[in-house]
Short mmCIF file of C-alpha atoms and ligand atoms in Angstrom, two decimals:
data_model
loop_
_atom_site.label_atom_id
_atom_site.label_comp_id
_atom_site.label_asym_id
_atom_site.label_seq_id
_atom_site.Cartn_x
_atom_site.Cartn_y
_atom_site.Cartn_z
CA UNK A 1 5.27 14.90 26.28
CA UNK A 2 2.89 11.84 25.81
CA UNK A 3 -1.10 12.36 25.09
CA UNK A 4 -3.09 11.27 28.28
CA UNK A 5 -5.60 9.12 26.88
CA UNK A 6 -8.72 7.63 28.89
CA UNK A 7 -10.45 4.86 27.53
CA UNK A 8 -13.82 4.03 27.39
CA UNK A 9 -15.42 0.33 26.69
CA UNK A 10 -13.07 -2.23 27.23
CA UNK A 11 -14.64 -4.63 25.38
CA UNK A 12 -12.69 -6.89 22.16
CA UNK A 13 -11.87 -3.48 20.19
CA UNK A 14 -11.07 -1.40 23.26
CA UNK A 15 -8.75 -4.37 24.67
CA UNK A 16 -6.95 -4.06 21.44
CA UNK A 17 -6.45 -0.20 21.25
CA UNK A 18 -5.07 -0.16 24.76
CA UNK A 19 -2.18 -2.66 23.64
CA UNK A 20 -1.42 -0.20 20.77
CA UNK A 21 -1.54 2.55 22.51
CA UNK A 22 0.89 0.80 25.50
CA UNK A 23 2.79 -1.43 23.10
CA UNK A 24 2.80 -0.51 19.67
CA UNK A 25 3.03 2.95 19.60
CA UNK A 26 4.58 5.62 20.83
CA UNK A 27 3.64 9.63 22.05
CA UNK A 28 -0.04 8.34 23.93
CA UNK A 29 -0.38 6.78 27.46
CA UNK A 30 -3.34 5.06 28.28
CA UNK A 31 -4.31 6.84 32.18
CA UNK A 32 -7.47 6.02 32.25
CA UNK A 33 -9.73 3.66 31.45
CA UNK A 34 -13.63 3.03 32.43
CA UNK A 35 -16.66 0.18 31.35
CA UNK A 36 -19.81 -0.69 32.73
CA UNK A 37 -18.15 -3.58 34.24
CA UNK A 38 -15.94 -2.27 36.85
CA UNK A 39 -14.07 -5.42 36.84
CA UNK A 40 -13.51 -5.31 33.25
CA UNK A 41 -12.22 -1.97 33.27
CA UNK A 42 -9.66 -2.67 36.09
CA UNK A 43 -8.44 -6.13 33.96
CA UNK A 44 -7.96 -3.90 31.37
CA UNK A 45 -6.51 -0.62 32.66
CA UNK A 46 -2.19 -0.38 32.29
CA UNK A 47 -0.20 -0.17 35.35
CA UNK A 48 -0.79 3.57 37.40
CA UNK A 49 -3.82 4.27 35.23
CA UNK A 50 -7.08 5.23 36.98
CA UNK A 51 -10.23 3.35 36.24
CA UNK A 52 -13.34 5.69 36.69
CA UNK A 53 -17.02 4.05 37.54
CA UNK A 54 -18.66 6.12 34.80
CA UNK A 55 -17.96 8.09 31.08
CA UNK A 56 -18.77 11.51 32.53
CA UNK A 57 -16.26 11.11 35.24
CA UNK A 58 -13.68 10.25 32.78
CA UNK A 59 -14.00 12.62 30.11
CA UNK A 60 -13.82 15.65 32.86
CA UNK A 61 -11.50 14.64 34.89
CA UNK A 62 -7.88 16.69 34.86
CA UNK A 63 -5.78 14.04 34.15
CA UNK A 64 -7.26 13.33 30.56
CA UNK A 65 -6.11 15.04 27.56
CA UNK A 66 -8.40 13.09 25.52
CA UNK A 67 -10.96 10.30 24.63
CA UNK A 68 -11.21 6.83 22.96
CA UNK A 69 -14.96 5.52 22.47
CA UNK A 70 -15.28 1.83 22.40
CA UNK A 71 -18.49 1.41 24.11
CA UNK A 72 -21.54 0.31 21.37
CA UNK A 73 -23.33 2.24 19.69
CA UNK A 74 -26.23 3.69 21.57
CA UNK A 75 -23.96 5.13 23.74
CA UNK A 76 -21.51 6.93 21.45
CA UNK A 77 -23.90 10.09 21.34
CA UNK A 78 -23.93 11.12 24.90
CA UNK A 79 -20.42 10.94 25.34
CA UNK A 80 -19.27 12.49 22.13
CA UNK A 81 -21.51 15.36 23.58
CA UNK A 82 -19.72 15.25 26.81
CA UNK A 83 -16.20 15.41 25.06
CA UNK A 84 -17.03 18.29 22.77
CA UNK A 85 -19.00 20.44 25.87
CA UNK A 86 -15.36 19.84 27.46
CA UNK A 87 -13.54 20.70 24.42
CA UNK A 88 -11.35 17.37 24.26
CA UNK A 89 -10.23 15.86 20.85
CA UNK A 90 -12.28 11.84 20.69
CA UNK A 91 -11.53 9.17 18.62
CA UNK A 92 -15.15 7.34 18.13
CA UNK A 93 -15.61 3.69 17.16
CA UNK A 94 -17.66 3.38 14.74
CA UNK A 95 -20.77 3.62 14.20
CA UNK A 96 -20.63 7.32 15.16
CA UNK A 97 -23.96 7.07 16.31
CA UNK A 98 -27.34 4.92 15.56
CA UNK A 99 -29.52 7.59 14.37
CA UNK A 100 -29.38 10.32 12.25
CA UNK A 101 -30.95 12.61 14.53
CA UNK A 102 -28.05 11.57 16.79
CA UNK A 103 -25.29 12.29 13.97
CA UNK A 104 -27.09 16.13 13.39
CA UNK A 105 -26.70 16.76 17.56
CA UNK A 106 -23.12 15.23 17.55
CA UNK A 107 -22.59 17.91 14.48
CA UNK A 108 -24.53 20.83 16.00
CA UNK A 109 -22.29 20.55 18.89
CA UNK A 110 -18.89 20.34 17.40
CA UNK A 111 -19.90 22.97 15.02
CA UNK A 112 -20.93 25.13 17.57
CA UNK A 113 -17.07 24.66 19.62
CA UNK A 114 -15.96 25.67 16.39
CA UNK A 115 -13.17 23.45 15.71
CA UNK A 116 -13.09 19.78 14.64
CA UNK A 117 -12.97 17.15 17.68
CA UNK A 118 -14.40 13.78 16.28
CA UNK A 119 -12.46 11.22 14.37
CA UNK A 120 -14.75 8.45 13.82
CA UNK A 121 -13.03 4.91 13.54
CA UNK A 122 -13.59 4.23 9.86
CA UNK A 123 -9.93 2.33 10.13
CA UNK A 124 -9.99 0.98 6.25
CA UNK A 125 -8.71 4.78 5.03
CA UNK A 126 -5.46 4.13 6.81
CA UNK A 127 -5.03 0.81 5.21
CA UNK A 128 -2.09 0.97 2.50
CA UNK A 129 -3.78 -1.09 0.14
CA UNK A 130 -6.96 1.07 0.07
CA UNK A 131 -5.00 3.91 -0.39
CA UNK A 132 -2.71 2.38 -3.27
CA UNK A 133 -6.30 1.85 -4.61
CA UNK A 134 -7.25 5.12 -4.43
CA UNK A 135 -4.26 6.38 -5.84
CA UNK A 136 -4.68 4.28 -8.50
CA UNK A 137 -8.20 5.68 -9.43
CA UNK A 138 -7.40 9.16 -8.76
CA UNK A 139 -4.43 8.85 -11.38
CA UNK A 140 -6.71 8.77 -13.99
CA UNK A 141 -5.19 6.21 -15.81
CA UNK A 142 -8.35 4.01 -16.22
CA UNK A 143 -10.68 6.43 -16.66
CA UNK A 144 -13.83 7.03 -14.82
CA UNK A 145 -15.71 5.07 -12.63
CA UNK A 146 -18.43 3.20 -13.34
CA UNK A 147 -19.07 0.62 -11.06
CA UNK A 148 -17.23 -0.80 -7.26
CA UNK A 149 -18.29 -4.40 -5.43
CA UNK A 150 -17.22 -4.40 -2.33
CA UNK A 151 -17.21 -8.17 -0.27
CA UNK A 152 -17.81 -8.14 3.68
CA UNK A 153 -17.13 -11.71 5.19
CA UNK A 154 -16.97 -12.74 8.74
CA UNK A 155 -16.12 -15.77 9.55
CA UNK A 156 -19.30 -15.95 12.49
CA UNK A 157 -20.66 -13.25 14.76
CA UNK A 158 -21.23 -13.52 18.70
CA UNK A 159 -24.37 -15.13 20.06
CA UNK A 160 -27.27 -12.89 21.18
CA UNK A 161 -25.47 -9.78 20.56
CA UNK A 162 -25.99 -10.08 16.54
CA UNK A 163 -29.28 -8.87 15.52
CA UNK A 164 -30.77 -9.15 12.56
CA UNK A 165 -30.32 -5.41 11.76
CA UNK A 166 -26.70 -5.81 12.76
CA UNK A 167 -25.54 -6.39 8.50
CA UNK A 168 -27.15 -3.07 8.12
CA UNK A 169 -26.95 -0.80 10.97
CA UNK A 170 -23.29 -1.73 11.94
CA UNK A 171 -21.51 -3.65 9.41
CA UNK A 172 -22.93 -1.41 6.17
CA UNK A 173 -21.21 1.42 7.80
CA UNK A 174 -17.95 0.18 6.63
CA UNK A 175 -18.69 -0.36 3.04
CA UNK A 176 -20.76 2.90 2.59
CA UNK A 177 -17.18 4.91 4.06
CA UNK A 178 -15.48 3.38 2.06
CA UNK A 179 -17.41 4.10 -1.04
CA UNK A 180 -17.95 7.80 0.01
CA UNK A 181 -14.35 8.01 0.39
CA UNK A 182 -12.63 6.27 -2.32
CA UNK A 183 -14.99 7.62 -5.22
CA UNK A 184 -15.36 11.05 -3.16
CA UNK A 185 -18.84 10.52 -3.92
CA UNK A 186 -22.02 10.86 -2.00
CA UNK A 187 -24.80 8.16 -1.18
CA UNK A 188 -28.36 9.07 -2.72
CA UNK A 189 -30.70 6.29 -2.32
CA UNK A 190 -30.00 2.65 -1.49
CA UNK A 191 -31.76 -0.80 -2.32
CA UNK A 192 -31.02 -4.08 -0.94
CA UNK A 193 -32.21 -7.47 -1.76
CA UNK A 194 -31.92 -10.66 0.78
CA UNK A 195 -30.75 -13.64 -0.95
CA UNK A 196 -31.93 -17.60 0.93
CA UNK A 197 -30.68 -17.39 4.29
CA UNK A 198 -27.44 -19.70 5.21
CA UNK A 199 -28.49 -21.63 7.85
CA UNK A 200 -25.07 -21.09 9.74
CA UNK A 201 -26.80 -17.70 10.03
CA UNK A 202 -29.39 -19.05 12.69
CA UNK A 203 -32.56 -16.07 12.68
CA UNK A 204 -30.12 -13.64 11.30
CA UNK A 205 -30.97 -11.78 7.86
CA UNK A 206 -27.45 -13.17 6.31
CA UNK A 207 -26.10 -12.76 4.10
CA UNK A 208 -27.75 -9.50 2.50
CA UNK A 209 -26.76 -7.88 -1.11
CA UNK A 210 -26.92 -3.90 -1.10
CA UNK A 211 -26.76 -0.96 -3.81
CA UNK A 212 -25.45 2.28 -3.13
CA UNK A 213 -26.31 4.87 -5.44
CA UNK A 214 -23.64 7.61 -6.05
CA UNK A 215 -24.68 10.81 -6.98
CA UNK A 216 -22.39 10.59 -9.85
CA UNK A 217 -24.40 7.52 -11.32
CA UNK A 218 -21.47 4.71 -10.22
CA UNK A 219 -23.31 2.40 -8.35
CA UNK A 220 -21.66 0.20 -5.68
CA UNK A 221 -22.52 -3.10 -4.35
CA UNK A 222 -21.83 -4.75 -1.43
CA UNK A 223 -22.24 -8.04 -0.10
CA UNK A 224 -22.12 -8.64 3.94
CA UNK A 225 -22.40 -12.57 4.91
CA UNK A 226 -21.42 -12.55 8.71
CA UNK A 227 -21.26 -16.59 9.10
CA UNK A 228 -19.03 -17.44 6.24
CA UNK A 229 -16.84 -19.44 8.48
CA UNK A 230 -13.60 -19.64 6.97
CA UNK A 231 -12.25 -16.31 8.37
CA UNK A 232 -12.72 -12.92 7.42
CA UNK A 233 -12.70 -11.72 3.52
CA UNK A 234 -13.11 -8.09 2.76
CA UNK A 235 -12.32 -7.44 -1.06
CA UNK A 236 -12.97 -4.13 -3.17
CA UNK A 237 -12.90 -4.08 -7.26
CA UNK A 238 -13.58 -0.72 -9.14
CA UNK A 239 -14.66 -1.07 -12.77
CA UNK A 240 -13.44 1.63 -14.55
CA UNK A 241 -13.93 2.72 -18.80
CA UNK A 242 -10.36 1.61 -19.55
CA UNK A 243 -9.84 -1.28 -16.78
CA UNK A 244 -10.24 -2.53 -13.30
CA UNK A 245 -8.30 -2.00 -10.01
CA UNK A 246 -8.71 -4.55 -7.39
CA UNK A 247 -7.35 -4.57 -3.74
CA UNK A 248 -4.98 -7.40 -3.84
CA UNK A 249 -5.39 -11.07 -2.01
CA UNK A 250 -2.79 -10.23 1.05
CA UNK A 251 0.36 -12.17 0.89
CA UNK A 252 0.25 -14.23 3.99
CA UNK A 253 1.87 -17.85 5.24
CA UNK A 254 1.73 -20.46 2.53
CA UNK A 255 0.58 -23.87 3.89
CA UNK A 256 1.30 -27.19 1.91
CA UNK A 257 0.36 -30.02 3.52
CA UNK A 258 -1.72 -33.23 2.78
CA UNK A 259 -4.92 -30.94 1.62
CA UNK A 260 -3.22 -29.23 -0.91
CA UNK A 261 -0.95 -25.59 -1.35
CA UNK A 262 -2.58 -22.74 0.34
CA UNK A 263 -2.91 -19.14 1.99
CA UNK A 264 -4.15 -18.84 5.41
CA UNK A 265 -7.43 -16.29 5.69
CA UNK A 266 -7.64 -13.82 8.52
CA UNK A 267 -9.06 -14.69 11.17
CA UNK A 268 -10.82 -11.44 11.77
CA UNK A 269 -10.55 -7.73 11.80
CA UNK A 270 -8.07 -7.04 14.03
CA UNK A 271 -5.73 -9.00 12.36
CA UNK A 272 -6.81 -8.45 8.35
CA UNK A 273 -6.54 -4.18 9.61
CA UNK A 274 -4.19 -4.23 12.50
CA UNK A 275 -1.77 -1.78 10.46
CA UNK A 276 -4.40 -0.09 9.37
CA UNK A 277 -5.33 0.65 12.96
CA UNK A 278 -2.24 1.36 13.44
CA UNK A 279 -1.95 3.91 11.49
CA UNK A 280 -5.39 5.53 11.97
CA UNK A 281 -3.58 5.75 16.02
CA UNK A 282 -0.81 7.30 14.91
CA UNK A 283 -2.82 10.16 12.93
CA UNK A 284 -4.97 10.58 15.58
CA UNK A 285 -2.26 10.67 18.24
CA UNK A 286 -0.11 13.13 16.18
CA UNK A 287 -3.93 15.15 15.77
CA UNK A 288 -4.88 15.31 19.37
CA UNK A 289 -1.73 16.28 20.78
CA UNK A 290 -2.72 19.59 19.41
CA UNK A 291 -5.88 19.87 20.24
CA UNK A 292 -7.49 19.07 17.16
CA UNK A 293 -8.70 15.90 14.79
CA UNK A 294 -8.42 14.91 11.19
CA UNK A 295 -9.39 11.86 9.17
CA UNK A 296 -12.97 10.64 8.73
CA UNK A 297 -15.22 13.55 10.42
CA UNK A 298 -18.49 13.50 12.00
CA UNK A 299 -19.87 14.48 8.54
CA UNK A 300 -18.79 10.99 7.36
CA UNK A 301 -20.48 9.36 10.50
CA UNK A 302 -23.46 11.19 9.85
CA UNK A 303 -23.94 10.07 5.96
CA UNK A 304 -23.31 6.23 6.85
CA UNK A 305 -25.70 6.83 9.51
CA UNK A 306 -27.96 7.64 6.87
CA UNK A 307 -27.07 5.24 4.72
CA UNK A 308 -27.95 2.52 7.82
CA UNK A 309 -31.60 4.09 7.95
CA UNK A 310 -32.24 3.89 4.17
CA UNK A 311 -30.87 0.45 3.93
CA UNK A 312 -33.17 -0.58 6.72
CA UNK A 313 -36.34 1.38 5.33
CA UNK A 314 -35.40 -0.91 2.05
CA UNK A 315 -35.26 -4.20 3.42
CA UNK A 316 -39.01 -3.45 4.61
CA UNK A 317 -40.05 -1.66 1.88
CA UNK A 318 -38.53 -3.41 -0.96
CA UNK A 319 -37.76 0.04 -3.26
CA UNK A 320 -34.59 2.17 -4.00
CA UNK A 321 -34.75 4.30 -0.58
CA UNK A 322 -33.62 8.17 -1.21
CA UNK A 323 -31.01 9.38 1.11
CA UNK A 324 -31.84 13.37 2.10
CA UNK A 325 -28.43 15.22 3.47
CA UNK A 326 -28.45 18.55 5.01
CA UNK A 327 -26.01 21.22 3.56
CA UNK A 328 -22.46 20.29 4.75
CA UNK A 329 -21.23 22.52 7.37
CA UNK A 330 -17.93 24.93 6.34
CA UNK A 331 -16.29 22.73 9.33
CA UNK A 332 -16.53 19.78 7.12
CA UNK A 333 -15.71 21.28 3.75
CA UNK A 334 -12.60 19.93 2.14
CA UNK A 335 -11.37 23.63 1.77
CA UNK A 336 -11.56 23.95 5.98
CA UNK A 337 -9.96 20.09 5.94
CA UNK A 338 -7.31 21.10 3.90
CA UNK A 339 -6.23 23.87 5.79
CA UNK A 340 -6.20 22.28 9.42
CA UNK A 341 -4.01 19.44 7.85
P1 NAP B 1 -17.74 -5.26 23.10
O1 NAP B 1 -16.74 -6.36 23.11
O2 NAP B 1 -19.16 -5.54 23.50
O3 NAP B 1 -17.16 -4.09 24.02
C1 NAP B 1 -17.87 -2.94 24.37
C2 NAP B 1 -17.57 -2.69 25.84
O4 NAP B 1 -18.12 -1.43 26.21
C3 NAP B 1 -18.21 -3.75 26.74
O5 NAP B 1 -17.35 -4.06 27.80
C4 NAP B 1 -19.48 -3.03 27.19
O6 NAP B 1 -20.04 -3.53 28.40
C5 NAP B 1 -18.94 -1.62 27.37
N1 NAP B 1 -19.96 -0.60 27.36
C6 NAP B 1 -21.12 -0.59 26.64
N2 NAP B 1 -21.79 0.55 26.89
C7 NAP B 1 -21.04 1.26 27.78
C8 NAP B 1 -21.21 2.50 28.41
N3 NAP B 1 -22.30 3.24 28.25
N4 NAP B 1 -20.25 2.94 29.23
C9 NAP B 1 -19.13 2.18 29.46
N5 NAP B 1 -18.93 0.97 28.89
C10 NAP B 1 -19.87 0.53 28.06
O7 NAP B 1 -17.82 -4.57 21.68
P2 NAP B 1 -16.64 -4.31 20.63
O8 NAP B 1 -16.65 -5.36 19.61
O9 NAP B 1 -15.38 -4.00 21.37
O10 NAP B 1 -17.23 -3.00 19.92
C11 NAP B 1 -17.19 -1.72 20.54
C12 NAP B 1 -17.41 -0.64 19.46
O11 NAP B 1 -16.38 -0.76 18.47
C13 NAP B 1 -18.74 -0.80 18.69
O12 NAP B 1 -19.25 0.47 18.37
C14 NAP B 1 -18.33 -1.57 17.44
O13 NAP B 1 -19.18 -1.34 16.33
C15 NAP B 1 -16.95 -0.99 17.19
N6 NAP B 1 -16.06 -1.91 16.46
C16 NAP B 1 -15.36 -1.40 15.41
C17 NAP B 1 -14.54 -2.22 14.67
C18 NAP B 1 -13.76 -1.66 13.51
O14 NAP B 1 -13.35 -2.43 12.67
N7 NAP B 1 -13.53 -0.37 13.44
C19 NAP B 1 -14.39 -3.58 15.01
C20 NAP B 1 -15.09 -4.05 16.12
C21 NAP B 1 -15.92 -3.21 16.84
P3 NAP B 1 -21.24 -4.64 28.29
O15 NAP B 1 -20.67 -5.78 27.50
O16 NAP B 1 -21.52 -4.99 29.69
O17 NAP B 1 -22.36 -3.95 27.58
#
């Protein structure tokens, strides 16, 4: 029997999950789907699926066995909390939230149900050559750690709906999950310094240079230039005692033609990731259809959520920012984690 999945947000990203759920994958059916534009919504909902006027009606109506956040940000908190009051398992886009007091309700909440609900849409841990990294590293072959860059390019950003926070309140997220994950490491302060602005970058702060300081002493930085305009570029190299691991330039189509022999860039996200989504669907499908969820938690939300504040108390402040956690909840402790995978 398939999951019954209802969407909400049918924006770029939620456009793109419901043609994996309907056309990529298999054991989920899209039967509901719901946006602030009505119109939208309807565009976008499959064949027989219902499209609802608002979140709430969604979430609690019968016929959905479980949620799919697209919606931005600011409105990720309020329906998390509706999905968890209901008991139903959510995949959340990411950023789980926009504030850490947000993150700690989000937490309280599923903590309180007592069993884990949230996966939060940090899609790079699905991605194979991540993971090969990560294997890599955790084969101890090269040692320990020492230091990781990490390169976030975008080719340009949407008019108007870019701020200048955006680099560090939205695209940071990434970089900081990464980080946590692959070095299984936490954040403890962060500094970030703004190099001359590219003019293809309008009134945007961009590009921006941050550190992340791991509470082992590896430090990690990361570079986020949203305008670049030659497609999108995400790279990764760890520096290790005995040598370096690097995520490898992907193979794709080699053009030769009067400019000279070359690889085509990605254009963008969806297509640099889309196995990586794909997978991240298929865990969360095979998750959900019992009830539960596993991969990135709300814990992880919450520290990157962090990690946004500090980086944007930095930029204003100019100092290494400290990053305060509270204690991790049993719910979230590898041990628990283990056990429900
Ligand atoms: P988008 O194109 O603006 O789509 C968001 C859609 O949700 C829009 O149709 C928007 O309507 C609608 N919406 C906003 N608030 C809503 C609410 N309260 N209830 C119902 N619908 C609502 O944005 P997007 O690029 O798809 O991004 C959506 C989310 O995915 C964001 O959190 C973003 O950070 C995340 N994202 C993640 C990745 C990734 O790599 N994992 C990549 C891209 C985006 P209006 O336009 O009218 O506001």
């Amino acid at each position: 029997m398939s999951l019954k999945v209802g969407l909400i947000g049918a924006g770029m990203i939620g456009l793109d999950h419901i043609r994996r759920l309907t056309q990529v994958l298999s054991g989920a059916e899209v039967v509901a789907v719901t946006d602030i534009a009505m119109d939208r919504a309807e565009a976008a909902a499959p064949a027989n699926a219902k499209v609802f006027e608002t979140p709430l009606q969604l979430i609690n109506d019968d016929s959905v066995d479980a949620i799919i956040i697209c919606s931005w940000g600011p409105a990720h908190e309020e329906q998390l909390l509706a999905c968890i009051a209901v008991g139903k398992p959510v995949f959340c886009e990411k950023p789980l939230v926009t504030s850490a007091d947000s993150a700690l309700r989000v937490m309280e909440a599923e903590v309180t149900h007592g069993k884990r609900l949230v996966q939060v849409g940090f899609m790079r841990r699905f991605d194979a050559d991540y993971r090969r990294l990560k294997s890599v590293l955790n084969g101890g072959t090269l040692g320990a750690p020492l230091m990781y860059k990490s390169v976030h390019r975008n080719a340009s950003v949407p008019d108007g709906l870019y701020t200048s926070d955006m680099p560090l309140n939205d695209t940071l997220v990434h970089d900081a999950d990464i980080a946590r994950w692959l070095l299984d490491d936490e954040i403890t302060s962060v500094e970030v310094r703004v190099p001359r602005r590219s003019i293809r970058g309008k009134d945007l702060r961009d590009p921006v240079m941050v550190m992340l300081h791991m509470s082992s002493g590896v430090i990690v930085d990361v570079e986020i230039s949203v305008n670049v305009a030659y497609g999108y570029d995400i790279r990764g190299e760890l520096s290790c005692e005995t040598g370096i691991a690097a995520l490898p330039n992907r193979p794709a189509t080699v053009i030769t033609d009067q400019f000279g022999i070359r690889q085509a860039v990605p254009a963008d996200w969806r297509e640099r990731f889309i196995e990586a989504y794909d997978q991240e669907f298929r865990e969360w499908i095979a998750a959900a259809s019992t009830g539960t969820a596993t991969g990135p938690t709300t814990w992880d939300g919450y520290a990157s959520t962090l990690v946004a504040d500090a980086a944007l108390r930095a930029v204003e402040s100019g100092k290494v920012e400290q990053i305060q956690m509270i204690e991790k909840p049993v719910l979230y402790s590898e041990e628990t984690i283990a056990v429900a995978e």
